CSV table of N, CA and C in Angstrom, one decimal:
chain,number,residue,atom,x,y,z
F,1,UNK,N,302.8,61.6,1.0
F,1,UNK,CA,302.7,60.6,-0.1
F,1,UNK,C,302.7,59.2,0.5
F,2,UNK,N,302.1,58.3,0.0
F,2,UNK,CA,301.6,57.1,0.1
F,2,UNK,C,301.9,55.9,-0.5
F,3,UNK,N,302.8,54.8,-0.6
F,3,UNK,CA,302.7,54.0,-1.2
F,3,UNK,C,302.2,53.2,-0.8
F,4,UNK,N,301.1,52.7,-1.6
F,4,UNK,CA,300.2,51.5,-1.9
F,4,UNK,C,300.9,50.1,-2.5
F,5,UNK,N,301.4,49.1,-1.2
F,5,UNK,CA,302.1,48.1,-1.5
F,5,UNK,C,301.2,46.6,-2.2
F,6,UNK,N,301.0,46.7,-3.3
F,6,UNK,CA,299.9,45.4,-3.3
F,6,UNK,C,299.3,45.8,-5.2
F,7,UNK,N,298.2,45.2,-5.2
F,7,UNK,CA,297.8,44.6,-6.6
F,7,UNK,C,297.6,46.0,-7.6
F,8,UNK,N,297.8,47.1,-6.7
F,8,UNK,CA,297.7,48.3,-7.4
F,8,UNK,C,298.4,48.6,-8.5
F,9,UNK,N,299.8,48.5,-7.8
F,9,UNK,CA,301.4,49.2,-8.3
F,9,UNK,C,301.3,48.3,-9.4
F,10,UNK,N,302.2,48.2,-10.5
F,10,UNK,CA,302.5,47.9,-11.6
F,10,UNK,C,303.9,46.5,-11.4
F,11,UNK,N,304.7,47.4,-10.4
F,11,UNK,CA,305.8,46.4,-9.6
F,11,UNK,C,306.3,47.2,-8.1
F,12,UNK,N,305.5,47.0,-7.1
F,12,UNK,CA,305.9,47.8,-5.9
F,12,UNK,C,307.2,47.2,-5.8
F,13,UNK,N,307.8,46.6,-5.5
F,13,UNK,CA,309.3,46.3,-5.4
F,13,UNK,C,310.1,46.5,-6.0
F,14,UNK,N,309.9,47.5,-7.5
F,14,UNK,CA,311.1,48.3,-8.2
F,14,UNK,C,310.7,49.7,-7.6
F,15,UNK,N,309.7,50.0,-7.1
F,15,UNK,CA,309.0,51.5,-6.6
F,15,UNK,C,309.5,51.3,-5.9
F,16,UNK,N,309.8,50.6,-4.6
F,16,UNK,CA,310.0,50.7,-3.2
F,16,UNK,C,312.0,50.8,-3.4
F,17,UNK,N,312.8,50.2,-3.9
F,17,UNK,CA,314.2,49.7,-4.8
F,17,UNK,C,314.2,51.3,-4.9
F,18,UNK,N,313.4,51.7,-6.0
F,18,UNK,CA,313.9,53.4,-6.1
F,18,UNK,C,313.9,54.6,-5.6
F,19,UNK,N,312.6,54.2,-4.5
F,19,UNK,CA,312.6,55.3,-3.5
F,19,UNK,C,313.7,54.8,-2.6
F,20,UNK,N,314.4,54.0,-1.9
F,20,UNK,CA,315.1,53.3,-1.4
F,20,UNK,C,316.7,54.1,-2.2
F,21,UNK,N,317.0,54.0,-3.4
F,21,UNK,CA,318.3,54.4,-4.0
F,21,UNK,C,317.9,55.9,-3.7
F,22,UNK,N,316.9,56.8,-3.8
F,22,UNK,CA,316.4,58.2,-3.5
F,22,UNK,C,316.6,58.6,-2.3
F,23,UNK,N,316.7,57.4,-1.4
F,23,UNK,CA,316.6,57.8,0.0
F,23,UNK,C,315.3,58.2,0.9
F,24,UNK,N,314.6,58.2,-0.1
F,24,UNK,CA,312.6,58.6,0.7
F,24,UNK,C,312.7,57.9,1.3
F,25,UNK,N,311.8,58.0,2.0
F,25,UNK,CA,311.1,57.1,3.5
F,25,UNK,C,309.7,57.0,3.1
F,26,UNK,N,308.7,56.4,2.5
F,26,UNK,CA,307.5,56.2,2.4
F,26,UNK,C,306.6,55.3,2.9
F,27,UNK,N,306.0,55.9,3.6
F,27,UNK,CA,304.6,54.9,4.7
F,27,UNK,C,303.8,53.6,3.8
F,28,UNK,N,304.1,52.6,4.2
F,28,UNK,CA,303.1,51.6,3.1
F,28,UNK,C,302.2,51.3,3.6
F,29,UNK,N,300.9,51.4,2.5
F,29,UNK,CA,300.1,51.1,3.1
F,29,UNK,C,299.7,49.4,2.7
F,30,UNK,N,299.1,48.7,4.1
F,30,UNK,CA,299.0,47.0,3.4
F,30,UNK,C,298.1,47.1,2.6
């Protein structure tokens, strides 16, 4: 799985916050 950091996401910085409280580790892509 892949997160797509940028104009994609809706708010990558609450995505990234919750994978983060989850403990995931996900590859970003610029």
């Amino acid at each position: 799985m892949k997160l797509f950091d940028g104009g994609r996401a809706p708010n990558p910085r609450r995505v990234r916050v919750f994978l983060a409280e989850k403990g995931l580790t996900v590859p970003l892509v610029p």
